[in-house]
Coordinates of C-alpha atoms and ligand atoms in Angstrom, one line a residue:
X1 CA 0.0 0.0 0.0
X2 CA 1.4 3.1 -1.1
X3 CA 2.0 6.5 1.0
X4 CA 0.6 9.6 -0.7
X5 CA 3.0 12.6 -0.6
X6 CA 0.2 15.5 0.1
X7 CA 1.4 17.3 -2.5
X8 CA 1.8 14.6 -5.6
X9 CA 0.8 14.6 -8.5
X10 CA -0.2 11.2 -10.5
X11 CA -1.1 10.5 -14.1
X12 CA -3.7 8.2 -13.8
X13 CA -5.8 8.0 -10.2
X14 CA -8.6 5.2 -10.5
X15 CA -11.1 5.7 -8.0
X16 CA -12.5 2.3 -7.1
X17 CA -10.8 -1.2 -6.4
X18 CA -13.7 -3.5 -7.6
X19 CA -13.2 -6.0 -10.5
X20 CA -12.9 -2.8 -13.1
X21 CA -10.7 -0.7 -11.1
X22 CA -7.9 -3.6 -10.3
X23 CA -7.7 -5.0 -13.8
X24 CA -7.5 -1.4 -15.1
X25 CA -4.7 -0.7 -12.9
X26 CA -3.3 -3.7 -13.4
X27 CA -3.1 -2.9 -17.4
X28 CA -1.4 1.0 -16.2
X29 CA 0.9 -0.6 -14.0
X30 CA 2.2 -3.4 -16.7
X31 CA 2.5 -0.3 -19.2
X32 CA 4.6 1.5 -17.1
X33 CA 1.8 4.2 -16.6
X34 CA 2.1 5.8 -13.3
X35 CA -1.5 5.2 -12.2
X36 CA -3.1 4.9 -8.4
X37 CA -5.7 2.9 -7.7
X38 CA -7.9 4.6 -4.6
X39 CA -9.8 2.4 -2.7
X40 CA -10.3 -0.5 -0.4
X41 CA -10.0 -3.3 -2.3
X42 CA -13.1 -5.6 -3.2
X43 CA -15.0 -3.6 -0.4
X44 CA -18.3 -3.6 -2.1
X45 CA -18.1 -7.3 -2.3
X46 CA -17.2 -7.4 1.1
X47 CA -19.8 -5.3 2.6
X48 CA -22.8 -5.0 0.4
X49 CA -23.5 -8.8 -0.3
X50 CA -24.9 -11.4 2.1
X51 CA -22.9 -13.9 3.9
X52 CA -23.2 -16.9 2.3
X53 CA -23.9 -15.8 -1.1
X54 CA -22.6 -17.4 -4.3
X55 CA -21.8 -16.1 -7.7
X56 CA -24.2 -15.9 -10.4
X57 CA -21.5 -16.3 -13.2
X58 CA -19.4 -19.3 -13.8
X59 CA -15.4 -19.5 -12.5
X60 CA -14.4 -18.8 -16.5
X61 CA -16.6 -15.6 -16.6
X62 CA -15.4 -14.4 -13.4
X63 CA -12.1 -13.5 -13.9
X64 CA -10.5 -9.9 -13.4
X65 CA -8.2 -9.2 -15.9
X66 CA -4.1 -8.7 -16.2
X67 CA -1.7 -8.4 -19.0
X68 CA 0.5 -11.5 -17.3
X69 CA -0.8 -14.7 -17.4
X70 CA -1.6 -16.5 -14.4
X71 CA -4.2 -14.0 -13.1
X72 CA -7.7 -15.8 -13.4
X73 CA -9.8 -16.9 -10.7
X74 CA -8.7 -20.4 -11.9
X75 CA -5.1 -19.7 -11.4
X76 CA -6.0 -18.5 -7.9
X77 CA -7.7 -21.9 -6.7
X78 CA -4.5 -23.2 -8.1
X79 CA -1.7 -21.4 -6.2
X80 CA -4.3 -21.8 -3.5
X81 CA -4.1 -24.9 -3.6
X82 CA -7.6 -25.1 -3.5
X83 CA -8.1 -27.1 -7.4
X84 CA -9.8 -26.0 -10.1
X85 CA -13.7 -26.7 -8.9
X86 CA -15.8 -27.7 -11.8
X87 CA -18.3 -25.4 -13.7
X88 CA -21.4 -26.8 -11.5
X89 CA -19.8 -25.6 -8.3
X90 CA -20.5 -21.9 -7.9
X91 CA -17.9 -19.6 -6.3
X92 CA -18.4 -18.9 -3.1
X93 CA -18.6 -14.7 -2.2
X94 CA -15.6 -14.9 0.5
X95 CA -13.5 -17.2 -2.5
X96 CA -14.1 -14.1 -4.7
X97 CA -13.0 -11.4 -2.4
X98 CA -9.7 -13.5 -1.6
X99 CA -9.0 -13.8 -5.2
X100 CA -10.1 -10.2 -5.7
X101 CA -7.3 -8.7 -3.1
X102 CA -4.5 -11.5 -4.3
X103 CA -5.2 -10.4 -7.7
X104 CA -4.2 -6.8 -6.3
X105 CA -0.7 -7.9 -4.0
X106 CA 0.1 -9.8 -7.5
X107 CA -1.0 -6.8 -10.4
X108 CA -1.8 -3.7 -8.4
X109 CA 1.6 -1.7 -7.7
X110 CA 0.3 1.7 -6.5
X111 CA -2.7 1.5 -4.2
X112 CA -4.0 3.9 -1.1
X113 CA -6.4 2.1 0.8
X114 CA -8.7 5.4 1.5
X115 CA -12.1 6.2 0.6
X116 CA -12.5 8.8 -2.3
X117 CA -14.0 11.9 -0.8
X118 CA -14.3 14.7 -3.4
X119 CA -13.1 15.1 -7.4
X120 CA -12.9 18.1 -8.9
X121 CA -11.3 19.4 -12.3
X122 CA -9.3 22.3 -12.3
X123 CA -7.9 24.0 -15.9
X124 CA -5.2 21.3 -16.1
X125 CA -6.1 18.6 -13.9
X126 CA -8.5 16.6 -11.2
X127 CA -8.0 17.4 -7.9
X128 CA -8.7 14.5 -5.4
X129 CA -9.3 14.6 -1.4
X130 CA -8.8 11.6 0.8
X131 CA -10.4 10.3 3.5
X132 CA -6.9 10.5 5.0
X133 CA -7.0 14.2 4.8
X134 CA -4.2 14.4 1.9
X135 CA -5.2 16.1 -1.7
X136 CA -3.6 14.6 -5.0
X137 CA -3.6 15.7 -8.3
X138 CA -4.3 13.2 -11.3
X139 CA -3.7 14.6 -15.4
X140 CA -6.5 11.5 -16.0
X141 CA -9.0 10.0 -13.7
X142 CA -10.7 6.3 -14.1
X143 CA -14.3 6.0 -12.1
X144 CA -14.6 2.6 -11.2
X145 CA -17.2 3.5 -7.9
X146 CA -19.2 0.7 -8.6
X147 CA -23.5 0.0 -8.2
X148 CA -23.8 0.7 -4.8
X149 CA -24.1 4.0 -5.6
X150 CA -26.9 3.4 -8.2
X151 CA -29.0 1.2 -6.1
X152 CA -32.7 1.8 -7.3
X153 CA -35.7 2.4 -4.9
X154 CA -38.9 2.9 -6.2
X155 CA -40.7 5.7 -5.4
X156 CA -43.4 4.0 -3.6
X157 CA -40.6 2.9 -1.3
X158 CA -38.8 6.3 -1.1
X159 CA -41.9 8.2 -0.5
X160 CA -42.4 6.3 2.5
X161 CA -39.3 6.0 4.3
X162 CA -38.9 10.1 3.7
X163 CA -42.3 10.1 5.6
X164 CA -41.2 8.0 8.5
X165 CA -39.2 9.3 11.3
X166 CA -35.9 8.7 11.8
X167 CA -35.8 7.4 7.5
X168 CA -35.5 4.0 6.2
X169 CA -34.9 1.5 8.8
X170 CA -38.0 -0.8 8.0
X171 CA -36.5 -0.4 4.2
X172 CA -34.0 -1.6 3.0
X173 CA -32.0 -2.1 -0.4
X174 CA -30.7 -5.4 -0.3
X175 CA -27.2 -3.9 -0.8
X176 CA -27.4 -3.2 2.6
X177 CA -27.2 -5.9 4.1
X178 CA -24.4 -8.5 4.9
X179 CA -25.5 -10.5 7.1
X180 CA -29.1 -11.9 7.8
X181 CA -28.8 -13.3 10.7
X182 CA -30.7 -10.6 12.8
X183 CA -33.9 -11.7 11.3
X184 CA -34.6 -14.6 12.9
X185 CA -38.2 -14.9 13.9
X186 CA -38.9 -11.9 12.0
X187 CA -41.1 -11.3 8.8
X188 CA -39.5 -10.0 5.7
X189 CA -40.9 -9.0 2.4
X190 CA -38.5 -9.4 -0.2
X191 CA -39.2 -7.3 -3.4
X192 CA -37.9 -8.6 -6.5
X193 CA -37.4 -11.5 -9.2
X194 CA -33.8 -11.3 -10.0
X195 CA -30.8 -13.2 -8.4
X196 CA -30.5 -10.6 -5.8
X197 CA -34.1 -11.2 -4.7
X198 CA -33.8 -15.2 -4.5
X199 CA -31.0 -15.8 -3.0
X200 CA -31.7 -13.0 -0.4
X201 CA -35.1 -14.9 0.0
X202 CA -33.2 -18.3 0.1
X203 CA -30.9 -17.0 3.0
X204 CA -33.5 -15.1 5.1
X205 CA -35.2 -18.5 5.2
X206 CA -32.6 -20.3 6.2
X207 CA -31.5 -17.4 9.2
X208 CA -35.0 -18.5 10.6
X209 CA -37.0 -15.7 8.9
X210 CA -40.7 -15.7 7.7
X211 CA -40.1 -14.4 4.0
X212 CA -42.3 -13.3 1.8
X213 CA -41.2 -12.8 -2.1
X214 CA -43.4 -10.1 -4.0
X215 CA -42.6 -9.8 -8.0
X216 CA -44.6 -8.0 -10.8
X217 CA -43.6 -11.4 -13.0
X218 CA -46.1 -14.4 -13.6
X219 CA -43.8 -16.8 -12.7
X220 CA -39.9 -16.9 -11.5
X221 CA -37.3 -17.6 -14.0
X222 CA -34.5 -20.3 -13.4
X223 CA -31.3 -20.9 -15.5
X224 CA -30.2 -24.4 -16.3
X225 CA -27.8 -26.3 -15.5
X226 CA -24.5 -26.2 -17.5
X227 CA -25.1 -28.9 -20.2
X228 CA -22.7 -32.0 -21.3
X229 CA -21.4 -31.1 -24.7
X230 CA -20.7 -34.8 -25.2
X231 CA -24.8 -35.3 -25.2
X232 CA -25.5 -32.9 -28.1
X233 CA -22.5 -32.4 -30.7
X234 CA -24.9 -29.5 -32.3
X235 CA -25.6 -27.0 -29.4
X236 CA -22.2 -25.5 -30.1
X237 CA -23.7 -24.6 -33.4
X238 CA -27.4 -23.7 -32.5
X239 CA -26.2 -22.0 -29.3
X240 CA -22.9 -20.9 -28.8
X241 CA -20.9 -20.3 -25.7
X242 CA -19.7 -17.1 -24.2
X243 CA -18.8 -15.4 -20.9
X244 CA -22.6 -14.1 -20.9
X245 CA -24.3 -17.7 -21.2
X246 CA -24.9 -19.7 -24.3
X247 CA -27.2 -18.0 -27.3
X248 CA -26.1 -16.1 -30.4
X249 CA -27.6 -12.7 -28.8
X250 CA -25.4 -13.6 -25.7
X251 CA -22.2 -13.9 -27.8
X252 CA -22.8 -11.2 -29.8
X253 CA -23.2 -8.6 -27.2
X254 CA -20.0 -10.4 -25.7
X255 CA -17.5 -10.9 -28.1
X256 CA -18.4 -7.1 -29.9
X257 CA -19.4 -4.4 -27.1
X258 CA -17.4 -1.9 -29.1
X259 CA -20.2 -2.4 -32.0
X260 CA -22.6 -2.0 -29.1
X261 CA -22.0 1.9 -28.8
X262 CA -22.5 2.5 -32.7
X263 CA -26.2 1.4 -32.3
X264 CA -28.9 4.2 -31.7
X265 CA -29.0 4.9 -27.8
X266 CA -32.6 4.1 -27.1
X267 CA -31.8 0.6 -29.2
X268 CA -28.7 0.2 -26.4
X269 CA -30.5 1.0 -23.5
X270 CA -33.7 -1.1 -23.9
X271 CA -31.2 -4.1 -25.1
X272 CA -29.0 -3.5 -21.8
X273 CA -32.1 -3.4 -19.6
X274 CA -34.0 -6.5 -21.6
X275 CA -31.2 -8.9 -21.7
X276 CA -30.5 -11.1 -18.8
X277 CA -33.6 -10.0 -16.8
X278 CA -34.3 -11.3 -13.7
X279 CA -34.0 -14.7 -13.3
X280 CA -32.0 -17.1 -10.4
X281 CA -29.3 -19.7 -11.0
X282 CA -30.0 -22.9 -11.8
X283 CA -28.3 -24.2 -8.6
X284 CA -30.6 -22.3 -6.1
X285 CA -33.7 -23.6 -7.1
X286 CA -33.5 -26.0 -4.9
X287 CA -32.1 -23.6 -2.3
X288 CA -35.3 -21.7 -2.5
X289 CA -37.0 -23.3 0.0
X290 CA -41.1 -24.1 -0.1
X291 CA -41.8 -22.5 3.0
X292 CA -41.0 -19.1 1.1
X293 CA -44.8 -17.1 0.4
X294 CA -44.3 -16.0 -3.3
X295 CA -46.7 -13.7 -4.7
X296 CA -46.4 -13.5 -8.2
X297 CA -48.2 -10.9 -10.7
X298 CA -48.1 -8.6 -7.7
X299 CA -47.0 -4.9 -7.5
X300 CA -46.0 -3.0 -4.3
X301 CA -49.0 0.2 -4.9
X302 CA -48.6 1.4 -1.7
X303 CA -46.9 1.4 1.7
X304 CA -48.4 2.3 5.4
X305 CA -47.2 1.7 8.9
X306 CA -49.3 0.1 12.0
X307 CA -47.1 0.1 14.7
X308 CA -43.8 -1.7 14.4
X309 CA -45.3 -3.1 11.1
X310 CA -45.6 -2.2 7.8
X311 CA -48.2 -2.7 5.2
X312 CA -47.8 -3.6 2.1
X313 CA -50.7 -2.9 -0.3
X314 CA -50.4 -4.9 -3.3
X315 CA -52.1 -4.7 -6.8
X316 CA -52.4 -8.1 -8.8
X317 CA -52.7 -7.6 -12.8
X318 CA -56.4 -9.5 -12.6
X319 CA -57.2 -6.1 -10.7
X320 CA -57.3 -7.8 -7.2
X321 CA -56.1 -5.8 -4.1
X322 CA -54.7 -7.8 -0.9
X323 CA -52.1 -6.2 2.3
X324 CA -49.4 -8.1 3.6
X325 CA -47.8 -7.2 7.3
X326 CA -44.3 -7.5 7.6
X327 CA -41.5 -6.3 10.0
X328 CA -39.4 -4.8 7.2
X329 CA -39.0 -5.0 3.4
X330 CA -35.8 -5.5 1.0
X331 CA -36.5 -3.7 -2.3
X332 CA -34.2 -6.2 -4.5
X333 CA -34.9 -3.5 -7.0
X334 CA -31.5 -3.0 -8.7
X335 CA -29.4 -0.6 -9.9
X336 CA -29.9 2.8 -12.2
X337 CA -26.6 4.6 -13.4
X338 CA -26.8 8.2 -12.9
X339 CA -24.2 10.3 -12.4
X340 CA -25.8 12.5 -9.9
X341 CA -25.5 9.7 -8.0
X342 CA -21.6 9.8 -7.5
X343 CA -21.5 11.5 -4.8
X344 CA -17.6 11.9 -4.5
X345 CA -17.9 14.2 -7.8
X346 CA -18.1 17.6 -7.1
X347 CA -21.6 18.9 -8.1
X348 CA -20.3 21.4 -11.1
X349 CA -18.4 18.5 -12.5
X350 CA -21.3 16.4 -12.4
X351 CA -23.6 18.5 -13.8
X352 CA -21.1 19.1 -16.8
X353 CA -21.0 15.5 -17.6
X354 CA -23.1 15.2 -20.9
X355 CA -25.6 11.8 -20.3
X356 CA -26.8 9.0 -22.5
X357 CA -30.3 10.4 -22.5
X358 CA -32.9 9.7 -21.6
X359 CA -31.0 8.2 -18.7
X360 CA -28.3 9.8 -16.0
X361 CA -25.5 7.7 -17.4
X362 CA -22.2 9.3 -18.9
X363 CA -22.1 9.5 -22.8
X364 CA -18.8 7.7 -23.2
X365 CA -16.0 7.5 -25.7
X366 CA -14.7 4.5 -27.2
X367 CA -12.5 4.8 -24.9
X368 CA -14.6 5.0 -22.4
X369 CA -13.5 9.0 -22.1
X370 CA -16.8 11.3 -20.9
X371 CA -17.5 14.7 -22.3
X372 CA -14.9 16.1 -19.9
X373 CA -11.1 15.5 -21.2
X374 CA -9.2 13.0 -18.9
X375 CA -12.5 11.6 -17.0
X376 CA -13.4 8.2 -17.6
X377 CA -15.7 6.1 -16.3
X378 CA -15.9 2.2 -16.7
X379 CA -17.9 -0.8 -14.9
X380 CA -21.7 -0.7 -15.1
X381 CA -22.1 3.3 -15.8
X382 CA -20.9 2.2 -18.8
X383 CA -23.4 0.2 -19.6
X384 CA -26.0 2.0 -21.5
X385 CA -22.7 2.5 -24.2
X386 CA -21.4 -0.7 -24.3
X387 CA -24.2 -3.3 -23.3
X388 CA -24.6 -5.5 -20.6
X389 CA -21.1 -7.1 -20.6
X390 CA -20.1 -3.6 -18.7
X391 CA -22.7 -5.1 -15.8
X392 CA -20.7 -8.3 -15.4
X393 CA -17.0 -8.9 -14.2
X394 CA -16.5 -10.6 -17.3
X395 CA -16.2 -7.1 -19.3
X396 CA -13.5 -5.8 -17.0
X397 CA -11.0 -6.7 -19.6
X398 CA -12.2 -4.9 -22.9
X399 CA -12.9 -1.9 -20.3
X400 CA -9.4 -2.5 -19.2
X401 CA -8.2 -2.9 -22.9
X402 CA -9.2 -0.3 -24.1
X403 CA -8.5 2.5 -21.1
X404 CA -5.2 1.5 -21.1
X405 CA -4.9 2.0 -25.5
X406 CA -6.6 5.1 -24.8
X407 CA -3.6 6.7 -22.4
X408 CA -0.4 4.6 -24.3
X409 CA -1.6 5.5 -27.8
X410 CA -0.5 1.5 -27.8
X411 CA -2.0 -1.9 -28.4
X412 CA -1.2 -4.8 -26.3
X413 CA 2.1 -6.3 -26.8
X414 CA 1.5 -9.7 -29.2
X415 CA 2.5 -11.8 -26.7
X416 CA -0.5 -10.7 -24.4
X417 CA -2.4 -14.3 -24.9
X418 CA -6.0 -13.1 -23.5
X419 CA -6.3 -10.2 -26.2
X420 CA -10.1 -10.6 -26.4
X421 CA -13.0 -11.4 -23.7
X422 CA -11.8 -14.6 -22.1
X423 CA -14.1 -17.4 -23.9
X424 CA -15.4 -20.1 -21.0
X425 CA -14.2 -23.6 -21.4
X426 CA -17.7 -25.5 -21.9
X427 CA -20.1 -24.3 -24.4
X428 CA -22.7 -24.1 -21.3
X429 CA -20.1 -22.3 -18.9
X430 CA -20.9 -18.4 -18.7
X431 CA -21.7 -15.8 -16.8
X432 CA -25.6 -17.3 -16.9
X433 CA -27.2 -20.2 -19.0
X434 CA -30.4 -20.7 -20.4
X435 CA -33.3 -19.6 -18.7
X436 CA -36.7 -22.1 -18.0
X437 CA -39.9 -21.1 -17.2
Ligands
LIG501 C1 -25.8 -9.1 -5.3 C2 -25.0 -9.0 -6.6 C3 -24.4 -10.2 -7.1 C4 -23.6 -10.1 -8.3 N1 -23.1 -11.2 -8.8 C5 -22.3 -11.2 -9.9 C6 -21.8 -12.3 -10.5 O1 -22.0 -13.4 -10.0 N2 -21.0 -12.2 -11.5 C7 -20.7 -11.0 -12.1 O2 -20.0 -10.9 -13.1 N3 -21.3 -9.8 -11.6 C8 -22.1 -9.9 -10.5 N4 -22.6 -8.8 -10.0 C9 -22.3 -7.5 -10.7 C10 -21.0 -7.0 -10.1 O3 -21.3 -6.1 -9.0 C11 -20.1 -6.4 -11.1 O4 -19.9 -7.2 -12.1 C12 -18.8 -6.0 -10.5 O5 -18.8 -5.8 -9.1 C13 -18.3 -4.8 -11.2 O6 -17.1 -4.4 -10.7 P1 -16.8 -2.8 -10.4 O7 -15.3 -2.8 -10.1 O8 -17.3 -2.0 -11.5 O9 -17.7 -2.4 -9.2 P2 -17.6 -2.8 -7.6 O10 -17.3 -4.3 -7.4 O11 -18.8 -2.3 -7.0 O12 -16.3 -2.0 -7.1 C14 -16.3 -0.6 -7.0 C15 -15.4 -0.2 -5.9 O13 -15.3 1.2 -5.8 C16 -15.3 1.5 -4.4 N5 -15.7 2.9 -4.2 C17 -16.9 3.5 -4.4 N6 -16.8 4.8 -4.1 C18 -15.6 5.0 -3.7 C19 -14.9 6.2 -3.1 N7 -15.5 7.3 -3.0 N8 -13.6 6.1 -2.8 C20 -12.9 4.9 -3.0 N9 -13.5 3.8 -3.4 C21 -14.8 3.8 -3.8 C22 -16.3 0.5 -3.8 O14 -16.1 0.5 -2.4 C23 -15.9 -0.7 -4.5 O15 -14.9 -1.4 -3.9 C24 -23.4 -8.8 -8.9 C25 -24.0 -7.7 -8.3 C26 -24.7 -7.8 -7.2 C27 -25.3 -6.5 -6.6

């Protein structure tokens, strides 16, 4: 961990030590660029996901990304001595952080381990204040801050929890939380269809809460179970693999994000929202226990409070009307990029930030460069320009890639061997596979 003269000035600072931020610093570092990476690292990881959580996406198409080889999640179980699990055992959360901060002793030369509290651009330069108290300088700046900034409540939600004294502590985004165990012999309303929602569900129940699961969809969507290519010599054919999951749409949007941000933006948003909806992994299906009340078809139209409780007022789509009493809700309601949301920017320098409208995302470069000269911004705010691969670790190394063409003015050396999105090894392996009804 490096010491910050007060005074220095760097030529690169990435703010952010997630997935995007280490592999992007890892690609400065290897091209001699003298680049900082400003964070704690794999913190969001650490603190914003439950205990006991697994990864969505597959060992292959969870890697970060470095120039040298020997980087991969793979070659982490591996010096671990942990083997190389198989594709149908998903990777534990704590597994990922541990690879996430070895990957950073290994790749990461320059990194203060302090919290990001204000960037601001002066004629020649970003100005950057620590939580330390120091002040650098950078001539470029990387965002890599993450979702948890983004995290989406409704306004049902929002209007409610301004209403109540003393804020939001019956609601709840299910970033919040890291451990569950303080349910127990409570009752929960979990909002939400997507991964975030079911698993959440799945461990609530098993801390010894009485969940309830309320989704707009008709019926929860499951993926399947990575399949034997041995059993059907055509499905490479009819449905190719890639770090996404297997499907032409899936590889496409994978192995070309750069063609992404030529299409129209409305066509890139509604893509990026529509592909990979909600849905839960194949191998919590059978984690999702039966004593979990699912309401299905049903839409949170109104919140109120009786005593300690709160009551839900739910709409069904046959025009049906119901309440449901619960301790506290989890709005697994997701994430919306807007940059007003970054609250380490200074407010003129967010303001100045042209969008991708009609949303609050940056309009990005293809190098990932916003409307103001030397700010860049890469992980899922870059999604509404590149497509969904920017949602996933999997897209960290074209981010990476191309950040680090964008300050060298140079390709990677020939000798780099992952020059491309790292394929996965099966043609089921990927970030997700097939959803069933
Ligand atoms: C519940 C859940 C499960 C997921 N599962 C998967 C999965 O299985 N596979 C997958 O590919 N993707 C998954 N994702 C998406 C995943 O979050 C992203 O793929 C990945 O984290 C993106 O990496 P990142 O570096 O952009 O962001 P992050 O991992 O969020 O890292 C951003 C970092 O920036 C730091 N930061 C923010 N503000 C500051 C500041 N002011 N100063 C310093 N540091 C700051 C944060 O603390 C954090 O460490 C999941 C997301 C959620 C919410």
């Amino acid at each position: 961990v490096s010491r910050v003269p007060s005074t220095q000035c760097v030529e690169v600072a990435v703010i952010g030590a997630g997935p995007y931020g280490l592999s992007v610093a890892a690609h400065l570092h290897d091209a001699r660029v003298e680049a900082l990476a400003l964070g704690e690292p794999m913190s969001s990881w650490q603190r914003h996901m439950p205990r006991g959580m697994y990864l969505k996406s597959t060992l292959d198409a969870s890697s970060l990304s470095a120039p040298q080889p020997g980087s991969s999640l793979a070659d982490f179980h591996e010096a671990t001595g942990a083997g190389i699990p198989d594709e149908r055992h998903p990777v534990p959360l704590e597994t990922f952080v541990d690879y996430g901060r070895w990957f950073q002793r290994k790749h990461v030369g320059g990194l203060v381990q302090c919290e990001v509290q204000r960037l601001t651009a002066t004629q020649d330069r970003f100005s950057i204040s620590l939580s330390n108290g120091e002040e650098i300088g950078a001539r470029s700046v990387i965002v890599a801050s993450g979702h948890v900034g983004h995290a989406y409540l409704p306004e049902v939600f929002r209007r409610f929890a301004r209403h109540e004294n003393g804020g939001d502590k019956r609601i709840s985004h299910a970033c919040q939380h890291r451990d569950f165990s303080g349910f127990l012999g409570r009752s929960v309303a979990v909002i939400g269809a997507g991964q975030s929602a079911l698993e959440s569900a799945a461990l609530l129940c098993e801390a010894g809460a009485e969940v309830h699961l309320v989704a707009r969809r008709q019926s929860i969507r499951w993926g399947g179970p990575p399949i034997d290519p041995a059993s059907s010599p055509l499905r490479p054919m009819l449905k190719p693999a890639s770090p996404l999951g297997p499907g032409w749409s899936l590889f496409a949007l994978s192995r070309a994000p750069s063609l992404v941000s030529y299409l129209p933006a409305s066509f890139r948003i509604f893509v990026t929202a529509k592909v990979l909806g909600p849905s839960g992994a194949w191998w919590l299906r059978d984690r999702f226990s039966s004593e979990i009340n699912v309401a299905l078809d049903s839409e949170v139209e109104g919140l109120a409070s009786s005593g300690e409780r709160v009551i839900l007022q739910l709409w069904r789509k046959d025009g049906s009307r119901s309440t449901l009493a619960v301790d506290h809700v989890i709005a697994a309601t997701g994430y919306r990029v807007d940059v007003d949301t970054i609250g380490l920017m200074d407010s003129g320098l967010r303001a100045a930030v042209a969008r991708v409208k009609p949303t609050g995302a940056p309009r990005l470069s293809r190098s990932f460069e916003s409307s103001i000269r030397g700010l860049h911004f890469i992980g899922l705010a870059a999604a509404p320009t590149f497509g969904s691969l920017m949602r996933f670790v999997c897209g960290a190394e074209f981010a990476a890639m191309r950040v680090r063409r964008a300050l060298t003015g140079k390709r990677l050396p020939r000798n780099f061997q992952n020059a491309r999105v790292t394929m996965p090894r099966g043609p089921d392996a990927g970030a997700f596979q097939h959803v069933n009804e």
